[in-house]
Coordinates of C-alpha atoms in Angstrom, one line a residue:
M28 CA 0.0 0.0 0.0
D29 CA 1.4 3.5 -0.9
T30 CA 1.7 5.8 2.1
Y31 CA 3.3 9.1 2.8
L32 CA 4.4 11.0 5.9
F33 CA 3.3 14.4 7.1
T34 CA 4.6 16.5 10.1
S35 CA 3.3 19.2 12.3
E36 CA 4.7 20.9 15.4
A37 CA 3.2 22.7 18.3
V38 CA 4.6 24.7 21.3
S39 CA 3.4 25.1 24.8
C40 CA 2.3 28.3 26.7
G41 CA 5.7 28.8 28.2
H42 CA 7.6 28.8 24.8
P43 CA 9.2 32.2 24.4
D44 CA 7.3 33.1 21.2
K45 CA 4.0 32.1 22.9
V46 CA 5.0 34.2 25.9
A47 CA 5.3 37.1 23.6
D48 CA 2.0 36.2 21.8
Q49 CA 0.1 35.9 25.0
I50 CA 1.4 39.2 26.4
S51 CA 0.3 40.9 23.0
D52 CA -3.2 39.5 23.3
A53 CA -3.5 40.4 26.9
I54 CA -2.6 44.1 25.9
L55 CA -5.1 43.9 23.2
D56 CA -7.8 42.6 25.7
A57 CA -7.0 45.3 28.3
Y58 CA -7.7 48.1 25.7
L59 CA -10.8 46.4 24.3
A60 CA -12.1 45.8 28.0
A61 CA -12.2 49.5 28.4
D62 CA -13.0 50.7 24.7
L63 CA -14.5 48.2 22.3
H64 CA -13.4 50.6 19.4
A65 CA -9.8 50.6 20.3
R66 CA -7.1 50.2 17.6
V67 CA -4.3 48.2 18.7
A68 CA -1.3 46.6 17.0
S69 CA 0.8 45.2 19.9
E70 CA 4.3 43.6 19.4
V71 CA 6.4 42.2 22.2
L72 CA 9.8 41.0 22.5
V73 CA 10.9 38.7 25.5
T74 CA 14.3 37.8 26.5
T75 CA 16.4 37.1 29.9
D76 CA 14.8 39.3 32.6
F77 CA 13.3 41.6 30.0
V78 CA 10.0 42.4 28.2
C79 CA 9.7 45.2 25.6
M80 CA 6.2 46.3 24.4
A81 CA 6.1 48.1 21.1
G82 CA 3.4 48.8 18.3
E83 CA 0.7 51.4 17.9
T84 CA -2.7 52.2 19.5
R85 CA -5.5 54.6 19.2
S86 CA -8.0 54.7 22.1
H87 CA -9.6 56.7 24.8
A88 CA -8.4 54.1 27.2
T89 CA -5.1 54.1 29.0
P90 CA -4.7 50.8 30.7
N91 CA -2.0 50.1 33.3
L92 CA 0.0 47.6 31.2
E93 CA 2.7 46.5 33.6
P94 CA 0.3 44.6 35.9
V95 CA -1.2 42.9 32.8
V96 CA 2.3 41.8 31.7
R97 CA 3.3 40.4 35.0
D98 CA -0.1 38.6 35.4
V99 CA 0.5 36.7 32.1
I100 CA 3.8 35.6 33.0
A101 CA 2.8 34.5 36.3
R102 CA -0.2 32.5 34.9
I103 CA 2.3 30.6 32.4
G104 CA 4.2 29.6 35.5
Y105 CA 7.4 31.7 35.4
V106 CA 7.0 32.8 39.1
G107 CA 8.5 31.6 42.4
G108 CA 11.9 31.1 41.0
V109 CA 11.0 27.9 39.0
N110 CA 12.9 29.3 36.1
Q111 CA 16.2 31.1 36.4
G112 CA 16.3 34.4 34.3
F113 CA 12.7 35.1 33.9
D114 CA 10.3 35.7 36.7
A115 CA 6.9 37.6 36.7
A116 CA 8.1 39.4 39.9
T117 CA 11.5 40.6 38.7
V118 CA 11.4 40.9 34.9
K119 CA 12.2 44.4 33.7
I120 CA 9.3 45.9 31.4
I121 CA 9.7 48.7 28.8
N122 CA 6.7 50.3 27.1
V123 CA 7.6 52.1 23.8
M124 CA 4.0 51.8 22.2
G125 CA 3.1 54.9 20.1
Q126 CA 0.0 56.3 18.4
Q127 CA -1.5 54.7 15.3
S128 CA -0.8 56.5 12.0
A129 CA -3.5 59.2 11.0
E130 CA -3.1 57.8 7.4
I131 CA -4.1 54.2 8.5
A132 CA -6.9 55.6 10.6
Q133 CA -8.4 57.6 7.7
G134 CA -8.5 54.4 5.7
V135 CA -10.0 52.3 8.3
D136 CA -12.6 54.5 9.9
A137 CA -16.0 54.5 8.2
G138 CA -16.2 58.2 8.0
D139 CA -18.8 59.0 5.2
R140 CA -18.9 55.3 4.1
T141 CA -21.3 52.8 5.1
S142 CA -18.6 50.5 6.4
E143 CA -15.0 50.7 7.7
G144 CA -12.2 49.7 5.5
A145 CA -9.8 46.8 5.9
G146 CA -6.9 47.6 8.3
D147 CA -4.3 46.4 5.9
Q148 CA -3.9 44.7 2.6
G149 CA -3.3 41.0 2.5
H150 CA -4.7 37.5 1.7
M151 CA -5.7 35.1 4.5
F152 CA -6.5 31.3 4.3
G153 CA -9.0 29.1 6.3
Y154 CA -9.0 25.3 6.2
A155 CA -11.0 22.4 7.4
C156 CA -10.9 18.8 7.0
N157 CA -12.5 15.5 8.3
E158 CA -9.6 14.0 9.9
T159 CA -10.4 14.8 13.5
P160 CA -13.7 15.8 15.4
T161 CA -12.6 19.4 15.4
L162 CA -12.1 19.3 11.6
M163 CA -8.5 20.1 12.0
P164 CA -5.5 18.4 10.4
A165 CA -4.6 15.3 12.5
A166 CA -0.9 16.0 13.0
L167 CA -1.3 19.5 14.4
Y168 CA -4.4 18.4 16.5
Y169 CA -2.4 15.7 18.4
A170 CA 0.6 18.0 18.7
H171 CA -1.4 20.4 20.5
A172 CA -3.4 17.8 22.5
V173 CA -0.2 16.1 23.9
L174 CA 1.1 19.5 25.1
Q175 CA -2.3 20.3 26.7
R176 CA -2.2 17.0 28.6
L177 CA 1.4 17.7 29.9
E178 CA 0.4 21.2 31.0
A179 CA -2.5 19.8 32.9
L180 CA 0.0 17.4 34.7
R181 CA 2.4 20.3 35.3
R182 CA -0.4 22.4 36.9
Q183 CA -1.5 19.7 39.3
G184 CA 1.2 20.5 41.7
P185 CA 2.4 23.7 43.5
L186 CA 4.6 26.3 42.0
A187 CA 7.6 23.8 41.7
N188 CA 5.0 21.1 40.9
N189 CA 5.2 17.3 41.7
H190 CA 6.1 16.1 38.3
G191 CA 9.2 18.1 37.5
L192 CA 7.7 19.6 34.3
L193 CA 8.4 23.4 33.7
P194 CA 6.5 25.7 31.1
D195 CA 8.6 25.5 28.0
A196 CA 7.9 22.7 25.6
K197 CA 7.6 21.7 21.9
S198 CA 5.9 18.7 20.3
Q199 CA 6.2 17.4 16.9
V200 CA 4.0 14.6 15.2
T201 CA 4.8 12.7 12.1
L202 CA 2.0 10.6 10.9
E203 CA 1.8 7.9 8.3
Y204 CA -1.1 8.6 5.8
S205 CA -2.7 6.3 3.2
A206 CA -2.5 7.5 -0.4
A207 CA -6.1 8.6 -0.1
G208 CA -5.0 11.1 2.7
V209 CA -6.3 9.0 5.7
P210 CA -4.1 9.0 9.0
L211 CA -3.1 5.5 9.6
R212 CA -0.4 5.6 12.5
A213 CA 2.1 7.4 14.4
H214 CA 5.4 7.2 12.8
T215 CA 7.4 9.6 15.0
L216 CA 6.5 11.3 18.3
L217 CA 8.9 14.0 19.5
I218 CA 8.7 16.1 22.7
S219 CA 11.3 18.6 24.0
H220 CA 10.1 19.5 27.5
Q221 CA 11.7 21.8 30.0
H222 CA 12.2 20.1 33.4
S223 CA 13.6 20.5 36.9
A224 CA 17.1 19.3 37.4
S225 CA 15.9 16.7 39.8
L226 CA 13.7 14.9 37.2
H227 CA 15.4 11.9 35.8
H228 CA 15.2 11.4 32.1
D229 CA 13.7 8.0 32.3
D230 CA 10.8 9.5 34.5
L231 CA 10.4 12.2 32.1
E232 CA 10.1 9.9 29.2
A233 CA 7.6 7.7 31.1
L234 CA 5.4 10.7 31.7
I235 CA 5.5 11.7 28.1
R236 CA 4.8 8.3 26.7
Q237 CA 1.7 8.1 28.9
A238 CA 0.5 11.4 27.6
W239 CA 1.0 10.2 24.0
A240 CA -0.9 7.1 24.8
A241 CA -3.7 9.1 26.4
V242 CA -4.3 11.5 23.4
L243 CA -3.8 9.4 20.3
P244 CA -6.5 7.0 18.8
A245 CA -6.2 3.5 19.8
G246 CA -3.8 1.4 17.5
W247 CA -1.8 4.4 16.3
I248 CA 1.2 3.8 18.4
D249 CA 2.7 0.5 17.3
A250 CA 6.0 -1.5 17.5
K251 CA 7.6 0.7 14.9
T252 CA 6.6 4.0 16.4
R253 CA 9.7 6.1 17.3
F254 CA 9.9 8.1 20.4
L255 CA 12.1 11.1 20.9
V256 CA 12.4 12.9 24.3
N257 CA 14.7 15.8 24.8
P258 CA 17.1 14.7 22.0
T259 CA 19.8 17.0 23.0
G260 CA 19.8 15.6 26.7
S261 CA 18.7 17.7 29.5
F262 CA 16.4 20.9 29.0
T263 CA 16.5 22.8 32.3
L264 CA 16.9 26.4 31.0
G265 CA 13.9 27.3 29.1
G266 CA 11.5 30.2 28.3
P267 CA 12.8 33.6 27.4
A268 CA 15.8 33.1 29.6
G269 CA 17.0 30.4 27.1
D270 CA 15.8 31.8 23.9
T271 CA 14.4 35.2 22.7
G272 CA 10.7 35.4 21.8
L273 CA 8.7 37.6 19.6
T274 CA 5.1 38.0 18.8
G275 CA 3.8 36.4 15.5
R276 CA 6.7 34.0 15.1
K277 CA 4.5 30.7 15.3
I278 CA 1.9 31.4 12.7
I279 CA 1.9 27.8 11.3
V280 CA 1.6 26.5 14.8
D281 CA -1.3 29.0 15.3
S282 CA -3.1 27.8 12.2
Y283 CA -3.0 24.6 10.3
G284 CA 0.5 23.0 11.0
G285 CA 1.5 23.2 7.4
A286 CA -1.5 21.2 6.0
A287 CA -2.8 24.4 4.4
R288 CA -1.5 27.6 2.9
H289 CA -0.9 30.7 4.9
G290 CA -1.1 34.2 3.8
G291 CA 1.8 35.3 6.1
G292 CA 0.1 37.6 8.5
A293 CA 0.3 36.9 12.4
F294 CA -2.8 37.1 14.5
S295 CA -1.8 38.0 18.2
G296 CA -1.9 41.6 19.4
K297 CA -4.2 42.9 16.4
D298 CA -7.6 44.3 16.8
P299 CA -10.3 42.9 14.6
T300 CA -10.3 45.8 12.1
K301 CA -7.0 44.2 11.0
V302 CA -8.0 41.4 8.4
D303 CA -4.8 39.4 9.1
R304 CA -6.8 38.2 12.1
S305 CA -10.6 38.7 11.5
A306 CA -10.6 37.5 7.9
A307 CA -8.4 34.4 8.8
Y308 CA -11.1 33.6 11.5
A309 CA -13.8 34.2 9.0
A310 CA -12.0 31.9 6.3
R311 CA -11.7 29.2 8.9
Y312 CA -15.4 29.7 9.8
L313 CA -16.5 29.2 6.2
A314 CA -14.3 26.4 5.4
K315 CA -15.3 24.5 8.5
N316 CA -19.1 25.1 7.8
V317 CA -18.4 23.6 4.3
V318 CA -16.8 20.4 5.8
A319 CA -19.2 20.2 8.6
A320 CA -22.2 20.3 6.1
G321 CA -20.8 17.3 4.2
L322 CA -20.1 19.4 1.1
A323 CA -16.5 18.4 1.1
Q324 CA -14.0 16.4 3.0
R325 CA -11.3 19.1 2.7
C326 CA -11.9 22.8 2.1
E327 CA -9.6 25.8 1.9
V328 CA -11.0 29.4 1.6
Q329 CA -8.9 32.5 0.7
L330 CA -9.9 36.0 1.1
A331 CA -8.0 39.1 -0.2
Y332 CA -8.2 42.8 0.9
A333 CA -6.8 46.2 0.1
I334 CA -6.2 48.7 2.9
G335 CA -9.2 51.2 3.3
V336 CA -11.5 49.0 1.1
A337 CA -14.4 47.3 2.8
E338 CA -15.3 44.6 0.3
P339 CA -12.9 41.8 -0.3
L340 CA -11.1 41.8 -3.6
A341 CA -11.5 38.1 -3.9
L342 CA -12.8 34.9 -2.4
Y343 CA -11.4 31.5 -3.6
V344 CA -12.5 28.2 -2.6
E345 CA -10.6 24.8 -3.1
T346 CA -11.9 21.3 -2.1
F347 CA -9.2 19.2 -3.7
G348 CA -11.5 17.1 -5.6
T349 CA -13.5 16.2 -2.5
G350 CA -16.6 18.6 -3.0
T351 CA -20.2 17.6 -3.8
L352 CA -20.5 20.9 -5.5
S353 CA -18.0 22.9 -7.8
N354 CA -15.7 25.2 -6.3
Q355 CA -17.2 28.1 -8.0
N356 CA -20.7 27.1 -6.8
L357 CA -19.3 26.9 -3.3
A358 CA -17.6 30.4 -3.6
E359 CA -21.0 32.0 -4.6
Q360 CA -22.9 30.4 -1.9
L361 CA -20.3 31.5 0.7
K362 CA -20.4 35.1 -0.6
R363 CA -24.3 35.1 0.0
Q364 CA -23.9 33.6 3.5
L365 CA -21.6 36.2 5.2
D366 CA -20.9 39.9 5.0
L367 CA -17.2 39.8 4.3
T368 CA -16.6 43.5 5.1
P369 CA -14.4 44.1 8.3
R370 CA -17.5 45.4 10.0
G371 CA -19.6 42.3 8.8
L372 CA -16.9 40.0 10.2
Q373 CA -16.8 41.8 13.5
T374 CA -20.6 41.6 13.8
K375 CA -21.3 38.2 12.8
L376 CA -18.2 36.7 14.9
C377 CA -18.6 39.0 17.8
L378 CA -15.0 40.0 17.5
A379 CA -15.0 43.6 19.1
A380 CA -14.5 42.0 22.6
P381 CA -11.8 41.2 24.9
I382 CA -11.6 37.5 24.0
Y383 CA -8.1 37.0 22.6
L384 CA -5.8 35.9 25.2
P385 CA -7.1 32.4 25.2
T386 CA -6.2 32.1 21.4
A387 CA -2.5 32.9 22.0
S388 CA -1.6 29.4 23.2
G389 CA -3.0 26.1 22.0
G390 CA -3.9 27.3 18.5
H391 CA -6.4 29.7 17.1
F392 CA -8.6 26.9 15.5
G393 CA -10.2 23.7 16.5
R394 CA -11.3 24.9 19.8
L395 CA -14.8 24.7 21.2
P396 CA -16.9 27.9 20.9
N397 CA -17.1 29.5 24.4
S398 CA -14.6 27.0 25.8
A399 CA -12.4 29.8 27.2
G400 CA -15.2 32.0 28.3
P401 CA -18.3 33.7 26.8
G402 CA -17.8 34.6 23.1
T403 CA -14.3 33.0 22.7
F404 CA -13.7 30.9 19.5
S405 CA -16.9 32.1 17.8
W406 CA -15.5 31.2 14.4
E407 CA -15.6 27.7 15.4
Q408 CA -19.4 27.5 15.4
V409 CA -21.1 25.6 12.7
D410 CA -24.4 27.5 12.0
L411 CA -24.6 28.2 8.4
R412 CA -27.7 27.0 6.5
W413 CA -27.4 25.7 3.0

């Protein structure tokens, strides 16, 4: 039987880039909590004992951001001395955020128009497939799932926890697929997980093997499955103390694990007038509804926008030969289903709200609507009527 291998990776909430993403989205939420019309583009750099906030805002709100930053870091688990070189209580924080350009504002605000324009140009993709219950690609789905399982174990104990697991981690899943695109088995399962110096490698490997067994479908792990745990040896220095982190540097982890195309724009720290975020969410919503309705086994949707222009320049649908309708027919139906202007996307998906911090770790897609609080992951709902 002809088969092929496909690989996706995920990272934990304590990964340096995810620390930056979470701070960026916490800043966004702080503005939106006080001003639903706030314009925010928040970029963050984290490194040893240091956080730098940059970007642009336009709002009547002036939230106190330093406690927001420290709270995010503490919630991740970098607190109480568990990670040398980066701690919520002692990290140095610099804020160099400025004002949004007036030239951008004049293109985005509605003014005399009936709808506000897109916050930037760009093209965004959404994707869904029938490989998993959440209609996400299997390799990415299970790469996230195992890290969520390990995070739950880490959080069972006190600050220093009773498992020896620390916040920074990466997973990677290589699956073997049939020629027809059906996942068959786990070929290689890789975890690099930060740990306390007292945790023996054999004990760490046992914990990780148990986590894989708990999240993968029965029968996927077999005698040929390869397990890799901390291939370099020990991993005690992690997080921003071990590697610099930046907002928006994990866009494939955030989306579809390489199983679908990506327009290149990051999500975290951007308010919903910025179509990098809102249109990517809408494209996932449309693609997921197509697959959920049984109109295709796989569906990819592309939207394209120009800065200051409300209506999208184009909508493209690809079902990879699995659709029950033509791609053109589906595209026409989707245009009728949803107002694709930035204002229309915000209204339908309730995006003008402080709902973004939960998206910044664990993936922006494949999550249950309202699973992280009211209004969260609204783009995952399946409610289109055909």
